[in-house]
Short mmCIF file of C-alpha atoms and ligand atoms in Angstrom, two decimals:
data_model
loop_
_atom_site.label_atom_id
_atom_site.label_comp_id
_atom_site.label_asym_id
_atom_site.label_seq_id
_atom_site.Cartn_x
_atom_site.Cartn_y
_atom_site.Cartn_z
CA MET A 13 120.69 78.74 71.88
CA LYS A 14 120.93 79.24 68.29
CA GLU A 15 123.64 81.92 68.82
CA TYR A 16 126.17 79.16 69.87
CA LYS A 17 125.61 77.55 66.76
CA ALA A 18 125.54 80.72 64.54
CA GLU A 19 128.90 81.56 66.45
CA PHE A 20 130.25 78.09 65.83
CA LEU A 21 129.60 78.15 62.10
CA ARG A 22 130.89 81.49 61.79
CA LYS A 23 134.11 80.65 63.37
CA ALA A 24 134.59 77.33 61.59
CA ALA A 25 134.31 79.15 58.36
CA GLY A 26 136.89 81.40 58.98
CA VAL A 27 139.15 79.09 60.60
CA ALA A 28 139.00 76.28 58.11
CA PHE A 29 139.91 78.73 55.32
CA ASP A 30 142.97 80.06 57.29
CA GLN A 31 145.90 78.67 55.46
CA GLU A 32 148.53 79.73 57.97
CA HIS A 33 146.47 78.13 60.82
CA ARG A 34 146.00 74.99 58.92
CA ARG A 35 149.83 74.67 58.15
CA ARG A 36 150.64 75.04 62.16
CA ILE A 37 148.25 72.64 63.09
CA ASN A 38 148.72 70.04 60.36
CA HIS A 39 152.81 70.49 61.02
CA ASN A 40 152.31 69.82 64.95
CA ILE A 41 149.72 66.80 64.55
CA ARG A 42 152.41 65.28 61.98
CA GLN A 43 154.84 65.37 64.48
CA TYR A 44 152.71 63.75 67.18
CA ASP A 45 151.64 60.94 64.29
CA LYS A 46 155.08 60.00 63.72
CA ALA A 47 155.95 59.60 67.49
CA VAL A 48 152.41 57.51 67.92
CA VAL A 49 153.35 55.32 65.22
CA LYS A 50 156.70 54.59 66.76
CA GLY A 51 155.30 54.36 70.18
CA LYS A 52 152.40 51.83 69.04
CA GLU A 53 155.23 49.51 67.82
CA ARG A 54 156.43 49.14 71.44
CA LEU A 55 153.03 47.70 72.50
CA GLU A 56 152.50 44.37 72.17
CA ASN A 57 148.85 42.96 71.37
CA ILE A 58 147.70 46.64 71.45
CA GLN A 59 143.96 45.55 70.47
CA GLN A 60 144.13 43.14 73.58
CA LEU A 61 145.38 46.42 75.68
CA ARG A 62 142.46 48.37 74.53
CA GLN A 63 139.96 45.96 75.23
CA LYS A 64 141.47 45.47 78.83
CA ALA A 65 141.16 49.28 79.10
CA TYR A 66 137.59 49.38 78.00
CA SER A 67 136.69 46.51 80.47
CA THR A 68 138.35 47.98 83.37
CA LYS A 69 136.96 51.46 82.81
CA PHE A 70 133.36 49.70 82.24
CA LYS A 71 134.05 47.75 85.53
CA ALA A 72 135.07 51.10 87.37
CA LEU A 73 131.98 53.06 86.27
CA HIS A 74 129.36 50.07 86.76
CA LEU A 75 130.70 49.98 90.43
CA LEU A 76 131.90 53.87 90.83
CA ASP A 77 129.85 54.51 94.02
CA GLN A 78 131.76 51.53 95.55
CA TYR A 79 135.38 52.85 94.40
CA LEU A 80 134.81 56.31 95.22
CA VAL A 81 134.03 55.41 98.97
CA GLU A 82 136.80 52.91 98.72
CA PHE A 83 139.23 55.77 97.98
CA GLU A 84 137.86 57.90 100.38
CA ALA A 85 138.34 55.91 103.22
CA ASN A 86 141.91 54.46 102.16
CA PHE A 87 143.06 57.96 101.68
CA GLN A 88 141.54 59.77 104.48
CA ARG A 89 142.90 56.94 106.62
CA LYS A 90 146.35 58.39 105.87
CA GLY A 91 145.52 61.74 106.71
CA GLY A 92 144.23 63.23 103.70
CA LYS A 93 140.99 64.92 103.18
CA VAL A 94 138.00 64.13 100.48
CA ILE A 95 135.74 67.03 99.47
CA TRP A 96 132.72 65.92 97.48
CA ALA A 97 131.54 68.69 95.16
CA CYS A 98 128.11 68.35 92.80
CA THR A 99 128.93 71.56 90.76
CA ALA A 100 131.70 73.91 89.52
CA GLU A 101 130.38 76.52 92.09
CA ASP A 102 130.61 74.02 95.17
CA ALA A 103 134.21 73.40 94.13
CA LEU A 104 135.34 76.64 93.90
CA LYS A 105 133.88 77.75 96.93
CA GLU A 106 135.60 74.76 98.67
CA ILE A 107 139.00 75.87 97.18
CA ILE A 108 138.64 79.72 98.16
CA GLY A 109 137.66 78.53 101.62
CA LEU A 110 140.72 76.34 102.07
CA LEU A 111 142.88 79.17 100.67
CA GLU A 112 141.39 81.85 103.04
CA LYS A 113 141.58 79.77 105.85
CA GLU A 114 145.30 79.02 105.54
CA ARG A 115 145.61 82.93 104.32
CA ILE A 116 147.12 82.16 101.05
CA GLU A 117 147.73 84.77 98.43
CA MET A 118 149.57 82.73 95.56
CA VAL A 119 149.23 79.22 94.18
CA VAL A 120 150.88 77.45 91.50
CA LYS A 121 149.02 75.25 89.44
CA SER A 122 150.09 72.09 87.02
CA LYS A 123 147.94 71.51 83.79
CA SER A 124 144.57 70.55 84.66
CA MET A 125 141.78 70.34 82.26
CA THR A 126 139.06 69.82 85.43
CA THR A 127 140.40 73.63 86.83
CA GLU A 128 139.77 74.76 83.50
CA GLU A 129 136.37 73.03 83.42
CA ILE A 130 135.39 75.18 86.53
CA HIS A 131 137.32 78.17 85.48
CA LEU A 132 139.39 78.20 88.39
CA ASN A 133 142.09 80.87 87.37
CA GLU A 134 139.46 83.50 86.42
CA PHE A 135 137.77 82.73 89.97
CA LEU A 136 140.99 82.89 91.86
CA GLU A 137 142.18 86.33 90.31
CA LYS A 138 138.71 87.60 90.97
CA LYS A 139 139.67 86.84 94.68
CA LYS A 140 142.86 88.62 94.37
CA ILE A 141 144.84 85.41 94.62
CA ALA A 142 147.65 84.95 91.98
CA VAL A 143 147.66 81.98 90.27
CA HIS A 144 150.73 80.79 88.06
CA GLU A 145 150.43 78.23 85.72
CA THR A 146 153.60 75.86 85.72
CA ASP A 147 153.24 73.63 82.62
CA LEU A 148 155.15 75.44 79.80
CA GLY A 149 152.38 75.14 77.44
CA GLU A 150 150.01 76.34 79.82
CA PHE A 151 151.90 79.31 81.03
CA ILE A 152 152.47 80.22 77.60
CA VAL A 153 148.71 80.54 77.07
CA GLN A 154 148.23 82.15 80.29
CA ILE A 155 150.46 84.85 79.43
CA ALA A 156 148.95 85.36 76.18
CA GLY A 157 145.65 85.57 78.03
CA GLU A 158 144.29 82.73 76.00
CA LYS A 159 142.74 79.44 76.98
CA PRO A 160 144.09 75.93 76.12
CA TYR A 161 143.88 75.16 72.30
CA HIS A 162 144.13 71.32 72.95
CA ILE A 163 143.74 69.02 76.04
CA VAL A 164 147.46 67.68 75.93
CA THR A 165 149.27 70.55 74.12
CA PRO A 166 147.64 73.84 75.24
CA ALA A 167 149.87 75.81 72.96
CA MET A 168 149.75 73.66 69.87
CA HIS A 169 148.37 76.71 67.70
CA LYS A 170 151.68 78.49 68.30
CA SER A 171 155.09 78.43 66.42
CA LYS A 172 158.07 79.26 68.01
CA GLU A 173 158.28 82.54 66.55
CA ASP A 174 154.87 83.21 68.18
CA VAL A 175 156.43 82.33 71.72
CA GLY A 176 159.43 84.45 70.86
CA ALA A 177 157.61 87.58 70.06
CA LEU A 178 155.28 86.82 73.40
CA TYR A 179 158.34 86.44 75.68
CA HIS A 180 159.86 89.56 74.04
CA GLU A 181 156.69 91.55 74.78
CA LYS A 182 155.96 90.02 77.98
CA PHE A 183 159.48 89.68 79.55
CA GLY A 184 161.77 91.74 77.21
CA LEU A 185 163.57 88.69 76.03
CA ASP A 186 165.26 88.55 72.39
CA ALA A 187 162.25 87.79 70.12
CA ASN A 188 164.59 85.74 68.40
CA SER A 189 165.05 83.36 71.12
CA THR A 190 165.65 79.51 70.80
CA PRO A 191 163.07 77.24 72.55
CA GLU A 192 165.98 76.35 74.96
CA GLU A 193 166.66 79.94 75.75
CA ILE A 194 162.67 80.23 76.43
CA THR A 195 162.51 77.16 78.49
CA ALA A 196 165.34 78.20 80.51
CA PHE A 197 164.05 81.47 81.25
CA THR A 198 160.42 79.85 82.24
CA ARG A 199 162.28 77.64 84.59
CA THR A 200 164.11 80.33 86.52
CA HIS A 201 160.73 82.63 86.50
CA LEU A 202 158.71 79.81 87.83
CA ARG A 203 161.33 78.49 90.48
CA GLU A 204 160.65 81.68 92.62
CA LYS A 205 156.89 80.91 92.39
CA PHE A 206 156.95 77.60 93.58
CA LYS A 207 159.17 78.87 96.68
CA MET A 208 156.62 81.65 97.28
CA ALA A 209 153.34 79.96 96.70
CA GLY A 210 151.50 78.76 100.03
CA ALA A 211 149.23 75.99 97.67
CA GLY A 212 149.83 73.86 94.80
CA ILE A 213 146.53 72.83 92.88
CA THR A 214 146.76 69.79 90.58
CA GLY A 215 144.21 67.57 88.57
CA ALA A 216 144.82 63.64 88.64
CA ASN A 217 145.03 61.47 85.78
CA PHE A 218 143.73 58.67 87.93
CA ILE A 219 142.35 58.08 91.46
CA VAL A 220 143.56 54.63 92.67
CA ALA A 221 140.87 52.91 95.01
CA ASP A 222 142.49 50.00 96.66
CA THR A 223 145.59 52.34 97.55
CA GLY A 224 143.73 55.70 98.25
CA SER A 225 146.22 57.41 96.01
CA VAL A 226 146.31 60.05 93.39
CA ALA A 227 148.32 59.23 90.34
CA ILE A 228 149.57 62.16 88.04
CA THR A 229 151.57 62.01 85.05
CA GLU A 230 153.74 64.72 83.47
CA ASN A 231 156.81 65.45 81.63
CA GLU A 232 158.24 68.65 83.03
CA GLY A 233 158.55 68.14 86.47
CA ASN A 234 156.16 71.02 87.40
CA ALA A 235 153.32 68.91 89.15
CA LEU A 236 156.11 67.17 91.45
CA LEU A 237 157.36 70.77 92.27
CA SER A 238 153.56 72.27 92.43
CA MET A 239 152.65 69.28 94.92
CA THR A 240 155.80 69.35 97.30
CA SER A 241 156.85 72.99 97.62
CA PRO A 242 153.71 74.49 98.99
CA ARG A 243 152.26 73.58 102.51
CA LEU A 244 148.86 73.03 100.83
CA HIS A 245 148.27 70.25 98.09
CA ILE A 246 144.78 70.55 96.50
CA VAL A 247 143.90 68.08 93.99
CA ILE A 248 140.84 68.58 91.66
CA ALA A 249 139.67 65.71 89.98
CA GLY A 250 136.67 64.25 88.14
CA LEU A 251 134.59 61.50 89.69
CA GLU A 252 135.13 59.36 86.74
CA LYS A 253 139.07 59.23 87.52
CA VAL A 254 138.78 56.45 89.47
CA ILE A 255 140.42 53.10 88.63
CA PRO A 256 140.08 49.73 90.94
CA SER A 257 143.37 49.02 91.73
CA VAL A 258 146.95 50.35 91.44
CA ASP A 259 147.90 47.32 89.37
CA ASP A 260 145.55 48.89 86.71
CA LEU A 261 148.34 51.60 86.11
CA ASP A 262 150.61 49.08 84.57
CA LEU A 263 148.03 49.24 81.75
CA PHE A 264 146.83 52.85 81.68
CA TRP A 265 150.30 54.31 82.25
CA PRO A 266 151.72 53.22 79.15
CA LEU A 267 148.50 53.70 77.11
CA LEU A 268 148.03 57.36 78.22
CA ALA A 269 151.80 58.11 77.26
CA THR A 270 151.67 56.08 73.85
CA TYR A 271 148.37 57.87 72.75
CA GLY A 272 148.93 61.08 74.11
CA THR A 273 152.41 61.78 72.76
CA GLY A 274 153.94 58.74 71.37
CA GLN A 275 155.92 57.88 74.42
CA ASN A 276 156.61 54.76 76.12
CA MET A 277 155.94 56.22 79.52
CA THR A 278 155.47 59.80 80.57
CA VAL A 279 158.57 61.29 82.23
CA TYR A 280 157.16 61.58 85.67
CA ASN A 281 154.66 59.69 87.10
CA SER A 282 153.72 60.17 90.61
CA LEU A 283 151.66 58.31 93.13
CA VAL A 284 150.51 60.62 96.04
CA SER A 285 148.74 58.99 99.14
CA ALA A 286 148.91 61.55 101.99
CA PRO A 287 150.27 64.94 103.05
CA ALA A 288 153.86 64.83 104.03
CA ALA A 289 155.30 63.95 107.28
CA GLU A 290 156.18 67.32 109.31
CA GLY A 291 158.73 69.53 107.31
CA GLN A 292 158.91 67.50 104.15
CA GLY A 293 156.15 68.73 101.92
CA PRO A 294 152.59 69.87 102.25
CA GLN A 295 151.20 69.75 105.50
CA GLN A 296 147.63 69.33 104.00
CA MET A 297 146.13 67.54 100.90
CA VAL A 298 142.58 67.73 99.94
CA VAL A 299 141.15 66.14 97.08
CA ILE A 300 137.99 67.47 95.35
CA LEU A 301 135.89 65.05 93.58
CA LEU A 302 133.84 66.87 91.11
CA ASP A 303 130.55 65.72 89.70
CA ASN A 304 129.61 68.65 87.61
CA GLY A 305 127.16 66.45 85.20
CA ARG A 306 129.28 63.46 85.21
CA THR A 307 126.56 61.71 87.06
CA GLU A 308 124.17 62.65 84.42
CA LEU A 309 126.22 61.01 81.93
CA LEU A 310 126.45 57.81 84.12
CA SER A 311 122.75 57.58 84.26
CA LYS A 312 122.68 57.11 80.62
CA SER A 313 123.60 53.48 80.12
CA ARG A 314 124.25 53.96 76.31
CA MET A 315 126.53 57.08 77.02
CA ARG A 316 128.19 56.10 80.39
CA MET A 317 131.59 54.87 78.61
CA ALA A 318 132.25 58.23 77.65
CA LEU A 319 133.27 58.58 81.03
CA GLY A 320 136.21 56.13 80.47
CA CYS A 321 137.94 58.98 78.59
CA ILE A 322 141.57 59.25 79.96
CA ARG A 323 142.22 62.48 78.11
CA CYS A 324 145.05 61.24 75.75
CA GLY A 325 143.98 63.97 73.14
CA ALA A 326 144.18 61.00 70.24
CA CYS A 327 140.83 61.60 69.04
CA LEU A 328 141.33 65.12 68.57
CA ASN A 329 144.79 64.65 66.57
CA THR A 330 142.98 62.27 63.85
CA CYS A 331 139.76 63.90 63.67
CA PRO A 332 139.21 65.84 60.20
CA VAL A 333 136.98 68.39 61.61
CA TYR A 334 139.31 69.35 64.37
CA LYS A 335 142.17 69.68 62.29
CA ASN A 336 140.59 71.91 60.16
CA ILE A 337 138.44 74.27 62.45
CA GLY A 338 141.06 73.93 65.37
CA GLY A 339 140.51 73.91 69.10
CA TYR A 340 139.10 77.22 69.89
CA THR A 341 136.18 77.05 67.59
CA TYR A 342 134.14 74.59 69.59
CA ASN A 343 134.12 77.22 72.51
CA ILE A 344 133.82 74.52 75.36
CA THR A 345 136.57 73.24 77.51
CA TYR A 346 136.96 69.66 76.35
CA THR A 347 137.13 69.80 72.43
CA GLY A 348 137.16 67.62 69.40
CA PRO A 349 135.16 64.17 69.32
CA ILE A 350 135.25 63.57 73.15
CA GLY A 351 134.06 67.14 73.82
CA ALA A 352 131.05 67.02 71.23
CA VAL A 353 130.17 63.74 72.91
CA ILE A 354 130.26 64.96 76.57
CA SER A 355 129.59 68.51 76.38
CA PRO A 356 125.82 68.17 75.79
CA HIS A 357 125.32 66.34 78.92
CA THR A 358 128.02 67.61 81.45
CA GLY A 359 127.19 71.30 80.45
CA ASN A 360 123.86 72.56 78.78
CA PHE A 361 122.26 69.99 76.19
CA GLU A 362 120.87 72.72 74.06
CA ARG A 363 123.88 75.07 74.04
CA ASN A 364 126.20 72.35 72.82
CA ILE A 365 124.21 69.59 70.86
CA HIS A 366 125.17 71.47 67.39
CA LEU A 367 128.84 70.02 68.09
CA SER A 368 127.43 66.30 67.60
CA PHE A 369 126.15 67.39 64.28
CA ALA A 370 129.55 68.76 63.36
CA SER A 371 131.14 65.54 62.28
CA SER A 372 131.48 63.38 59.12
CA LEU A 373 130.96 60.30 61.23
CA CYS A 374 134.14 58.89 59.73
CA GLY A 375 134.71 56.89 62.88
CA ALA A 376 138.46 57.72 62.90
CA CYS A 377 138.00 58.93 66.53
CA THR A 378 136.42 55.36 67.58
CA GLN A 379 139.31 53.68 65.71
CA VAL A 380 142.01 55.48 67.64
CA CYS A 381 140.57 55.67 70.99
CA PRO A 382 143.13 53.58 73.42
CA VAL A 383 139.69 52.73 75.54
CA ASN A 384 137.84 51.65 72.85
CA ILE A 385 134.89 54.20 73.45
CA PRO A 386 132.65 54.07 70.51
CA LEU A 387 132.80 57.98 70.07
CA HIS A 388 130.98 58.18 66.56
CA HIS A 389 128.09 55.93 67.56
CA MET A 390 127.56 58.34 70.48
CA LEU A 391 127.47 61.51 68.44
CA LEU A 392 124.72 59.48 66.57
CA LEU A 393 122.93 58.79 70.02
CA ASN A 394 123.38 62.68 70.80
CA ARG A 395 121.88 63.47 67.34
CA GLN A 396 118.95 61.15 68.56
CA GLU A 397 118.27 62.44 71.53
CA ALA A 398 118.36 65.99 69.85
CA VAL A 399 115.62 64.90 67.39
CA SER A 400 113.56 63.20 70.42
CA LYS A 401 113.72 66.52 72.39
CA LYS A 402 112.93 68.44 69.29
CA ILE A 403 115.93 70.56 69.54
CA VAL A 404 116.53 70.44 65.52
CA PRO A 405 115.18 73.25 63.67
CA LYS A 406 111.42 72.57 62.74
CA ASN A 407 111.96 73.34 58.88
CA GLU A 408 114.93 70.57 58.99
CA ARG A 409 112.54 68.06 60.61
CA PHE A 410 109.68 69.12 58.16
CA GLN A 411 112.28 68.63 55.18
CA LEU A 412 113.74 65.40 56.41
CA LYS A 413 110.03 63.85 56.98
CA ASN A 414 109.06 64.82 53.43
CA ALA A 415 112.46 63.91 51.86
CA SER A 416 112.15 60.48 53.66
CA SER A 417 108.59 59.58 52.37
CA ILE A 418 109.68 60.29 48.82
CA LEU A 419 113.25 58.73 48.88
CA LEU A 420 111.82 55.60 50.49
CA ASN A 421 109.33 55.12 47.75
CA ARG A 422 110.75 54.39 44.34
CA ASN A 423 107.35 55.08 42.66
CA ARG A 424 107.03 58.50 44.16
CA LEU A 425 110.96 59.13 43.42
CA ASP A 426 110.17 58.62 39.89
CA MET A 427 107.09 60.10 39.56
CA VAL A 428 109.00 63.53 38.04
CA GLY A 429 111.90 64.18 35.97
CA GLY A 430 115.51 65.07 36.93
CA GLY A 431 115.04 68.48 36.07
CA PHE A 432 112.08 69.11 38.73
CA LYS A 433 114.19 67.01 41.12
CA ASN A 434 117.04 69.77 40.74
CA LYS A 435 114.94 72.75 41.17
CA VAL A 436 113.72 71.17 44.41
CA LEU A 437 117.10 70.25 45.47
CA ARG A 438 117.93 74.47 44.87
CA TYR A 439 114.89 75.50 46.69
CA PHE A 440 115.35 73.34 49.57
CA VAL A 441 118.68 72.28 50.07
CA GLU A 442 121.24 74.93 48.47
CA LYS A 443 121.19 77.23 51.44
CA GLN A 444 122.31 74.18 54.13
CA TRP A 445 124.77 72.84 51.57
CA GLY A 446 126.74 75.84 51.68
CA ASP A 447 128.31 78.23 48.79
CA ARG A 448 131.70 76.36 48.98
CA ARG A 449 130.16 73.05 47.71
CA VAL A 450 128.62 72.03 44.25
CA LEU A 451 125.15 71.00 44.62
CA PRO A 452 124.89 67.20 43.13
CA GLN A 453 122.64 67.09 39.83
CA PHE A 454 120.42 64.56 39.33
CA ALA A 455 120.33 62.72 35.89
CA PRO A 456 117.35 63.55 33.73
CA LYS A 457 116.01 60.03 34.06
CA SER A 458 117.08 57.64 37.08
CA PHE A 459 118.59 54.55 36.62
CA SER A 460 115.62 52.57 37.59
CA ARG A 461 113.67 54.10 34.79
CA MET A 462 116.16 53.59 32.14
CA TRP A 463 116.16 49.83 33.06
CA GLN A 464 112.65 49.49 32.92
CA GLU A 465 112.62 51.33 29.71
CA GLN A 466 115.44 49.17 28.07
CA ASN A 467 114.01 45.79 29.31
CA GLN A 468 110.53 46.79 27.70
CA GLN A 469 112.30 47.68 24.48
CA GLU A 470 113.87 44.24 24.55
CA VAL A 471 110.50 42.60 25.18
CA LYS A 472 109.16 44.03 22.47
S1 LIG B 507 138.00 59.40 74.01
FE1 LIG B 507 139.40 58.06 73.98
S2 LIG B 507 141.06 59.04 72.09
FE2 LIG B 507 139.53 60.78 72.94
S3 LIG B 507 140.84 61.72 74.37
FE3 LIG B 507 139.38 60.20 75.36
S4 LIG B 507 140.86 58.60 75.61
FE4 LIG B 507 141.84 59.62 74.30
#
């Protein structure tokens, strides 16, 4: 698994010093910051709302088994179908089964990180099923042959000039087309796909237990079209998306909008509870509830609240590491602080654990999270688990053990002068310290030694 860490370090070193990349990301995040500051001003008692969000998610996760079964019963009573999928492979098998049974060769999709997690597009394309992303940002990254860069704004890394050039190359549009022209073209292009597709695949922002509904939030109306035009609507949602009651949306919808984009409310908020009556929409609606490592996280009581994430993206936007190394360096579906916290548990621990070490532990992520998830504490817990599993390299463990036996003992620390300490530092630490930072220097004498000497002179 060392190769993943090496690849991460190599990419991070490249991207962090790419001035153009930094300019774009910082520009886009600055726009976000301005909107969020204004959005937060519209919320009263924001700390109380965050605490309530934490308690609601805490309750939902502690009683997850009950709420999921309640959702299933309520949803199926109205004609929907629920499928439980343990792994990504199970979910893919179920989806292809549904599509093949209905002889569907084209699907439209609205933005969903859960479908990214199971690599749905690649899978369907291999099965010769055409997949059309319908969220503008997702559409842009899809035609560019890329993955989403950010969990909320998938094309955040592209400038309008980049997008103009891309549309010129793919569709022959004028390379200097304005964002309005590009949007109008995309709308017309996708309208045909909505009409032709046999199935619409969406994610879910929340799964509501007491009404048996799926809550979907979006700004473009493409999710609404994806779930109402085709004859089959498939929802793929992580188990953790469940909330106890429809009343909880009073809290979560404004929180998600404010922290996600700075809006008061997202433009379209849909609650879907059943397939449509004949002739008025999808004849079948299927919800696939995906585990894929979530119950592993649930079983760790100190990490469980990471499943309370509502995917607003705020922790990514504030993280100094994310802002410097960007979304692609992580090489995982969920990036930034929340990705570093959950990916070792929902994916392969050894493969992804280095991400928990790529943090300054400044706590900015915890400060901005609308659900009060203690993200930086969880990064430390991940590190602790890595140490107890002996995943930290041997030489690092050896160095830290020796260093702590000296650093925690004043007499040992003062046994040698600054010159010798600097030599030790150069020999053992310089390489890890990196060649872009200046190694700190020990003074010739420690403060405690100087203090002792001065006091001895005064006594004489
Ligand atoms: S962890 Fe918190 S801040 Fe980060 S995406 Fe999830 S809800 Fe938003």
